[in-house]
Amino acid sequence: MSDNGHQQNGHENVPSRQRRRFEGISSRTYEHPADRSALVALRRLSGFDTVFKALSGLLPERSLRLLFLSDSVRVSDAQFAHLNTMLRDACHILDLEKVPPMYVAQDPQPNAMCIGLDEPIIVVTTGLVELLDEEEMRAVVGHEVGHALSGHAVYRTILLFLTNLALRVAWIPLGNIAIMAIVTALREWFRKSELSADRAGLLVGQDLKASMRGLMKLAGGNHLHEMNVDAFLEQAEEYEAGGDLRDSVLKILNTLPRTHPFTTVRAAELKKWAESRDYQRVMDGHYPRRTEDKETSVSDSFRQSAASYATDVKNSKDPLMKLVSDIAGGAGDLGGRVRRGFGGFAGGTPKDQTAPEDRTSAKDQPPRDSTPEDDD
C-alpha cells in the first residue's frame, strides 16, 4: 500500500517522500457525517444529476471552462510542473482514475475551488501558490481532489443552479423565506463538505503540521515566524467556549452567510480527526471501498449524521449548546439559566439570585421600575 514513485493506473507519481496509497478508497472514508448523509441520499436518486448534466448548456459551466482556458494557465508538465506532480500524486494516493484539469488564475486573494458537472475543474489562485510551501500546497491539492472524488463539484453546481433559479422567483409571497431556508441548508452542507475535503487533504499530504501551517497562513498570511500552532488552536477553544449566550447568537449570525467554516475551527476539527481512531484505522488500511458505495443505507447515513450532531452538542463548550444539552438532559431552572447566560439583567438582581438576608416583604421594598434597563 506504500507509494514508491512508480507508475500505477496510468499516473506518473513522483512524491517528495514515501506516502501511503489508498487503493479503491471510498470518499465515505473521510466525509463528515452530515456531508456523507446528504451525498448518499443524492447518489441514490438515480438520474438526478444526469438530467442536469444534459442541461449543462444552460449553466455557466461551459463559459467558465472557456474563461479559464483563455485567461488562466493550465497546469501541465510544461507549466507549473510542480503543481502537476502534486495533482497526479494526489489522484494516485486517493486512487482517482481520471486526473482533473487544473488551472492557475491570477488573483492575489488565496483561494482554490473545484467546480463542474461533466468533469471537475480545479482552480488555484496565484495568491495561494505564492503563499504556501510545497507540503502545504500538497494538502490543498489533496483537498480539491477530495472534492472531486466525493462528487462535491457535481452536486454543488446543481444545487447552486437551483438556488440561483429560486432567487429569480423571490417575489412570490413567502418565497424569500423558503429560499433563505434552502440557502441556509446549502451553506451548512457546504461548510461540512469543506471539513470533509480538509480530511482528504490530510490523507494526501499525510503531514498534519503542513495542513495546520496552511490553515494558519490562510488566516494570518506568510508570517509563520510570528505564529504558533498551539496558540492558534487555543483561539478555536476560546471561540467555542468564550462569552455568554449573546456571543453564541452572534457566532451563529456570523456563520450563516459563510460557505466555509472559520479557519481556527477547521484547524481544530482536522486535528481532532487526525487524533481519532478512525484516522488511524484508515492509515492502517482499514477503510470503506468504492465497490461498497451502492450498498450504503441512506437511513444509516442519516442516523450517523444525527448522532454526530448530538455528540457535537453534548461535547460543545459553547454556552448555547451547553444550555441545549442541559435542557435535553432534563436540567431545571431554565429561566434562571437563560438569564445568567445573557449576563443577567441590569437594574436589579434576578429573584433567584437574591441573597436570603436581603429578601424582605414587598411592602418593605422601595418602589422600582418594572422594566429593566438595557445592558449596554
Coordinates of C-alpha atoms in Angstrom, one line a residue:
M1 CA 0.0 0.0 0.0
S2 CA 3.0 2.2 0.1
D3 CA 3.9 4.6 -2.6
N4 CA 7.4 4.3 -4.1
G5 CA 7.1 6.7 -7.0
H6 CA 6.4 4.3 -9.9
Q7 CA 3.6 4.4 -12.4
Q8 CA 0.3 2.8 -11.4
N9 CA -3.1 3.1 -13.2
G10 CA -1.6 5.5 -15.7
H11 CA -0.5 8.0 -13.1
E12 CA 3.1 9.2 -13.1
N13 CA 3.7 9.6 -9.4
V14 CA 6.8 11.4 -8.2
P15 CA 6.3 12.1 -4.5
S16 CA 8.9 14.0 -2.4
R17 CA 8.8 11.3 0.2
Q18 CA 7.1 7.9 0.7
R19 CA 3.3 8.1 1.2
R20 CA 0.7 5.5 1.8
R21 CA -1.7 4.9 -1.1
F22 CA -5.4 4.0 -0.5
E23 CA -6.5 1.8 -3.4
G24 CA -10.2 1.8 -4.2
I25 CA -10.9 4.2 -1.3
S26 CA -14.5 5.4 -0.9
S27 CA -15.0 9.1 -0.2
R28 CA -17.2 7.9 2.7
T29 CA -13.9 7.3 4.5
Y30 CA -13.2 10.9 5.1
E31 CA -16.6 12.6 4.7
H32 CA -18.0 14.4 7.7
P33 CA -21.2 12.5 8.7
A34 CA -23.5 15.4 7.8
D35 CA -21.8 15.7 4.4
R36 CA -21.9 11.9 3.9
S37 CA -25.6 11.5 4.6
A38 CA -26.5 14.2 2.1
L39 CA -24.2 12.7 -0.6
V40 CA -25.5 9.2 0.0
A41 CA -29.1 10.4 -0.4
L42 CA -28.3 12.3 -3.6
R43 CA -26.4 9.3 -5.1
R44 CA -29.4 7.1 -4.5
L45 CA -31.6 9.4 -6.5
S46 CA -31.0 7.7 -9.8
G47 CA -30.8 10.1 -12.8
F48 CA -30.9 13.3 -10.6
D49 CA -27.5 14.6 -11.7
T50 CA -27.8 13.1 -15.2
V51 CA -30.7 15.4 -16.0
F52 CA -28.7 18.4 -15.1
K53 CA -25.7 17.2 -16.9
A54 CA -27.9 17.1 -20.0
L55 CA -28.9 20.6 -19.3
S56 CA -25.4 21.8 -18.8
G57 CA -25.7 24.1 -21.8
L58 CA -28.0 26.3 -19.7
L59 CA -25.4 26.6 -17.0
P60 CA -22.4 28.9 -17.0
E61 CA -20.0 25.9 -16.8
R62 CA -19.1 25.9 -20.5
S63 CA -18.4 29.7 -20.2
L64 CA -16.2 29.1 -17.2
R65 CA -14.2 26.4 -18.9
L66 CA -13.6 28.8 -21.8
L67 CA -12.7 31.6 -19.4
F68 CA -10.1 29.5 -17.6
L69 CA -8.7 28.2 -20.8
S70 CA -8.3 31.6 -22.3
D71 CA -7.3 33.7 -19.3
S72 CA -5.5 31.3 -16.9
V73 CA -2.6 29.0 -17.0
R74 CA -3.3 25.3 -17.4
V75 CA -1.1 23.1 -15.2
S76 CA 0.9 20.6 -17.1
D77 CA 4.4 19.2 -17.4
A78 CA 5.3 22.4 -19.3
Q79 CA 3.5 24.9 -17.0
F80 CA 3.6 24.8 -13.2
A81 CA 5.2 21.4 -13.4
H82 CA 5.5 21.1 -9.6
L83 CA 1.7 21.5 -9.2
N84 CA 1.1 18.9 -11.9
T85 CA 3.3 16.5 -10.0
M86 CA 1.3 17.2 -6.8
L87 CA -2.0 16.7 -8.7
R88 CA -1.0 13.4 -10.1
D89 CA 0.3 12.3 -6.8
A90 CA -2.9 13.2 -5.0
C91 CA -5.0 11.4 -7.6
H92 CA -2.7 8.4 -7.2
I93 CA -3.0 8.3 -3.5
L94 CA -6.8 8.6 -3.5
D95 CA -7.0 6.3 -6.5
L96 CA -8.9 8.8 -8.6
E97 CA -8.5 7.3 -12.1
K98 CA -9.1 10.4 -14.2
V99 CA -6.9 13.4 -13.3
P100 CA -9.0 16.6 -13.4
P101 CA -7.6 19.6 -15.2
M102 CA -6.1 22.3 -13.0
Y103 CA -5.7 26.0 -13.8
V104 CA -3.7 28.8 -12.1
A105 CA -5.7 32.1 -12.1
Q106 CA -4.1 35.5 -11.5
D107 CA -5.7 36.7 -8.2
P108 CA -3.8 38.0 -5.2
Q109 CA -6.5 36.5 -2.9
P110 CA -5.5 33.0 -1.8
N111 CA -8.2 30.6 -2.9
A112 CA -8.9 27.3 -4.6
M113 CA -12.1 25.6 -5.9
C114 CA -13.4 22.5 -7.6
I115 CA -16.3 23.0 -10.0
G116 CA -18.0 21.4 -12.9
L117 CA -20.8 19.0 -14.0
D118 CA -19.4 16.8 -16.8
E119 CA -16.0 16.7 -15.2
P120 CA -14.5 18.6 -12.3
I121 CA -12.0 21.5 -12.8
I122 CA -9.6 22.6 -10.1
V123 CA -8.6 26.2 -10.0
V124 CA -6.0 27.7 -7.6
T125 CA -5.1 31.4 -7.5
T126 CA -1.6 32.9 -7.7
G127 CA -2.1 34.3 -4.2
L128 CA -2.4 30.7 -2.9
V129 CA 0.6 29.4 -4.9
E130 CA 2.8 32.2 -3.6
L131 CA 1.6 31.8 0.0
L132 CA 2.1 28.1 0.6
D133 CA 5.2 25.9 0.6
E134 CA 5.3 22.5 -1.2
E135 CA 3.8 20.4 1.6
E136 CA 1.2 23.0 2.5
M137 CA 0.2 23.2 -1.2
R138 CA 0.1 19.4 -1.4
A139 CA -2.6 19.3 1.3
V140 CA -4.6 22.0 -0.7
V141 CA -4.4 20.0 -3.9
G142 CA -5.5 16.9 -1.9
H143 CA -8.3 18.9 -0.5
E144 CA -9.6 19.7 -4.0
V145 CA -9.1 16.2 -5.3
G146 CA -11.2 15.1 -2.3
H147 CA -14.0 17.4 -3.5
A148 CA -13.7 15.7 -6.9
L149 CA -13.8 12.2 -5.5
S150 CA -16.8 13.0 -3.3
G151 CA -18.7 14.4 -6.2
H152 CA -19.0 17.8 -4.5
A153 CA -18.3 19.6 -7.8
V154 CA -21.4 18.0 -9.4
Y155 CA -23.8 18.4 -6.5
R156 CA -22.5 21.9 -5.6
T157 CA -23.0 23.1 -9.2
I158 CA -26.5 21.5 -9.3
L159 CA -27.6 23.0 -6.0
L160 CA -26.2 26.4 -6.8
F161 CA -28.1 26.4 -10.0
L162 CA -31.3 25.5 -8.2
T163 CA -30.6 28.2 -5.7
N164 CA -29.9 30.9 -8.3
L165 CA -33.1 29.8 -10.1
A166 CA -35.1 30.1 -7.0
L167 CA -33.8 33.6 -6.3
R168 CA -35.3 34.7 -9.5
V169 CA -38.8 34.0 -8.1
A170 CA -38.2 35.5 -4.7
W171 CA -41.0 38.0 -5.5
I172 CA -43.6 35.2 -4.9
P173 CA -45.3 35.6 -1.5
L174 CA -43.3 33.8 1.2
G175 CA -40.8 32.9 -1.4
N176 CA -38.0 34.7 0.2
I177 CA -38.5 32.8 3.5
A178 CA -38.4 29.5 1.7
I179 CA -35.4 30.4 -0.4
M180 CA -33.5 31.6 2.7
A181 CA -34.2 28.2 4.3
I182 CA -32.8 26.5 1.3
V183 CA -29.7 28.7 1.1
T184 CA -29.1 28.3 4.8
A185 CA -29.3 24.5 4.5
L186 CA -27.0 24.5 1.5
R187 CA -24.4 26.6 3.3
E188 CA -24.5 24.3 6.2
W189 CA -23.8 21.4 3.9
F190 CA -21.0 23.4 2.1
R191 CA -19.3 24.0 5.4
K192 CA -19.4 20.3 6.3
S193 CA -18.1 19.4 2.9
E194 CA -15.1 21.7 3.5
L195 CA -14.3 19.7 6.7
S196 CA -14.5 16.5 4.6
A197 CA -12.1 17.9 2.0
D198 CA -9.7 19.0 4.7
R199 CA -9.5 15.4 5.8
A200 CA -8.9 14.3 2.2
G201 CA -6.0 16.8 2.1
L202 CA -4.5 15.2 5.2
L203 CA -4.8 11.7 3.7
V204 CA -2.9 13.0 0.6
G205 CA -0.3 15.1 2.4
Q206 CA 0.0 12.8 5.4
D207 CA 1.6 15.7 7.3
L208 CA -0.7 17.3 9.9
K209 CA 1.8 20.0 10.6
A210 CA 1.8 21.1 7.0
S211 CA -2.0 21.2 7.0
M212 CA -2.0 23.3 10.1
R213 CA 0.6 25.7 8.7
G214 CA -1.5 26.1 5.6
L215 CA -4.6 27.0 7.6
M216 CA -2.7 29.4 9.7
K217 CA -1.3 31.1 6.6
L218 CA -4.9 31.5 5.2
A219 CA -5.7 33.3 8.5
G220 CA -2.6 35.3 9.1
G221 CA -0.6 35.4 5.9
N222 CA 3.0 34.4 5.3
H223 CA 4.3 35.2 8.7
L224 CA 4.9 31.7 10.2
H225 CA 7.7 33.0 12.4
E226 CA 5.1 35.2 14.1
M227 CA 2.6 32.4 14.6
N228 CA 2.3 29.3 16.7
V229 CA 0.1 26.2 16.1
D230 CA -0.8 25.7 19.8
A231 CA -1.8 29.3 20.2
F232 CA -3.8 29.2 17.0
L233 CA -5.7 26.2 18.3
E234 CA -6.3 27.9 21.6
Q235 CA -8.1 30.6 19.6
A236 CA -10.5 27.9 18.4
E237 CA -11.0 26.8 22.0
E238 CA -11.7 30.4 23.2
Y239 CA -14.0 31.0 20.2
E240 CA -16.1 27.9 21.1
A241 CA -16.2 28.3 24.9
G242 CA -15.9 32.0 25.5
G243 CA -18.7 34.5 26.2
D244 CA -22.3 34.1 27.1
L245 CA -25.5 33.3 25.1
R246 CA -25.3 36.6 23.3
D247 CA -21.9 35.6 21.9
S248 CA -23.4 32.2 20.9
V249 CA -26.1 34.0 18.9
L250 CA -23.6 36.3 17.3
K251 CA -21.5 33.3 16.3
I252 CA -24.5 31.8 14.6
L253 CA -25.3 35.0 12.7
N254 CA -21.6 35.3 11.7
T255 CA -21.6 31.8 10.4
L256 CA -24.8 31.7 8.4
P257 CA -23.7 33.6 5.4
R258 CA -20.4 31.7 5.0
T259 CA -19.8 28.7 2.8
H260 CA -16.6 27.8 4.7
P261 CA -16.1 27.2 8.4
F262 CA -13.8 29.7 10.2
T263 CA -10.1 28.9 9.8
T264 CA -9.4 28.2 13.5
V265 CA -12.5 25.9 13.6
R266 CA -11.2 24.0 10.6
A267 CA -7.8 23.5 12.2
A268 CA -9.3 22.2 15.5
E269 CA -11.7 19.9 13.6
L270 CA -8.9 18.5 11.5
K271 CA -6.6 17.9 14.5
K272 CA -9.4 16.1 16.3
W273 CA -9.9 13.8 13.3
A274 CA -6.2 13.2 12.9
E275 CA -6.0 12.1 16.6
S276 CA -9.1 9.8 16.3
R277 CA -9.2 6.0 16.0
D278 CA -11.0 6.4 12.6
Y279 CA -7.9 8.1 11.1
Q280 CA -5.5 5.6 12.5
R281 CA -7.7 2.7 11.0
V282 CA -7.5 4.4 7.6
M283 CA -3.8 4.7 7.8
D284 CA -3.6 1.0 8.7
G285 CA -5.5 0.1 5.6
H286 CA -9.0 -0.4 7.0
Y287 CA -11.5 1.8 5.2
P288 CA -14.6 1.6 3.0
R289 CA -14.2 0.7 -0.7
R290 CA -15.9 2.3 -3.6
T291 CA -17.3 -1.1 -4.6
E292 CA -19.4 -1.0 -1.5
D293 CA -20.9 2.5 -2.1
K294 CA -24.1 1.2 -3.7
E295 CA -24.9 -0.9 -0.7
T296 CA -24.8 2.1 1.7
S297 CA -28.0 2.6 3.5
V298 CA -29.5 6.1 3.4
S299 CA -31.2 5.7 6.8
D300 CA -28.0 4.5 8.4
S301 CA -26.2 7.5 7.0
F302 CA -28.8 9.9 8.4
R303 CA -28.7 8.2 11.8
Q304 CA -24.9 8.6 11.8
S305 CA -25.3 12.3 10.9
A306 CA -27.9 12.8 13.6
A307 CA -25.6 11.1 16.1
S308 CA -22.7 13.3 15.1
Y309 CA -24.7 16.5 15.6
A310 CA -25.9 15.1 19.0
T311 CA -22.4 14.4 20.0
D312 CA -21.2 17.8 18.9
V313 CA -23.9 19.4 21.0
K314 CA -23.2 17.2 24.1
N315 CA -19.4 17.9 23.9
S316 CA -19.6 21.5 22.9
K317 CA -18.4 24.2 25.3
D318 CA -20.4 26.8 23.6
P319 CA -22.8 28.4 26.1
L320 CA -25.9 27.9 23.9
M321 CA -25.0 24.3 23.1
K322 CA -24.4 23.6 26.8
L323 CA -27.9 25.0 27.5
V324 CA -29.4 22.9 24.8
S325 CA -27.7 19.8 26.2
D326 CA -28.8 20.6 29.7
I327 CA -32.4 21.1 28.6
A328 CA -32.3 17.8 26.7
G329 CA -30.9 16.2 29.8
G330 CA -33.8 17.5 31.9
A331 CA -32.0 20.2 33.8
G332 CA -34.3 22.5 35.7
D333 CA -34.4 26.3 36.4
L334 CA -34.5 27.1 32.7
G335 CA -35.4 30.8 33.2
G336 CA -32.5 31.3 35.6
R337 CA -30.0 29.7 33.3
V338 CA -31.1 31.8 30.4
R339 CA -30.9 35.0 32.4
R340 CA -27.4 34.0 33.6
G341 CA -26.4 33.1 30.1
F342 CA -27.3 36.5 28.8
G343 CA -25.3 38.1 31.6
G344 CA -28.2 38.8 33.9
F345 CA -30.4 41.9 33.8
A346 CA -29.1 45.3 34.6
G347 CA -31.1 47.4 37.0
G348 CA -31.7 44.7 39.6
T349 CA -30.7 41.2 40.7
P350 CA -32.8 38.4 39.4
K351 CA -35.1 37.0 42.0
D352 CA -33.5 33.6 42.1
Q353 CA -30.1 35.2 42.8
T354 CA -31.2 37.4 45.7
A355 CA -29.3 36.7 49.0
P356 CA -31.6 35.3 51.8
E357 CA -30.8 38.1 54.1
D358 CA -31.9 40.7 51.5
R359 CA -35.3 39.1 51.0
T360 CA -37.9 41.2 52.7
S361 CA -41.6 41.6 52.1
A362 CA -42.9 43.6 49.2
K363 CA -44.2 46.4 51.4
D364 CA -40.8 47.0 52.8
Q365 CA -39.2 47.3 49.3
P366 CA -38.8 50.7 47.8
P367 CA -40.8 51.3 44.5
R368 CA -38.8 50.3 41.4
D369 CA -39.3 50.5 37.7
S370 CA -40.8 47.2 36.4
T371 CA -38.8 47.4 33.1
P372 CA -35.1 46.5 33.4
E373 CA -32.6 48.8 31.7
D374 CA -30.5 47.7 28.7
D375 CA -27.1 46.2 29.4
D376 CA -25.3 48.5 27.1

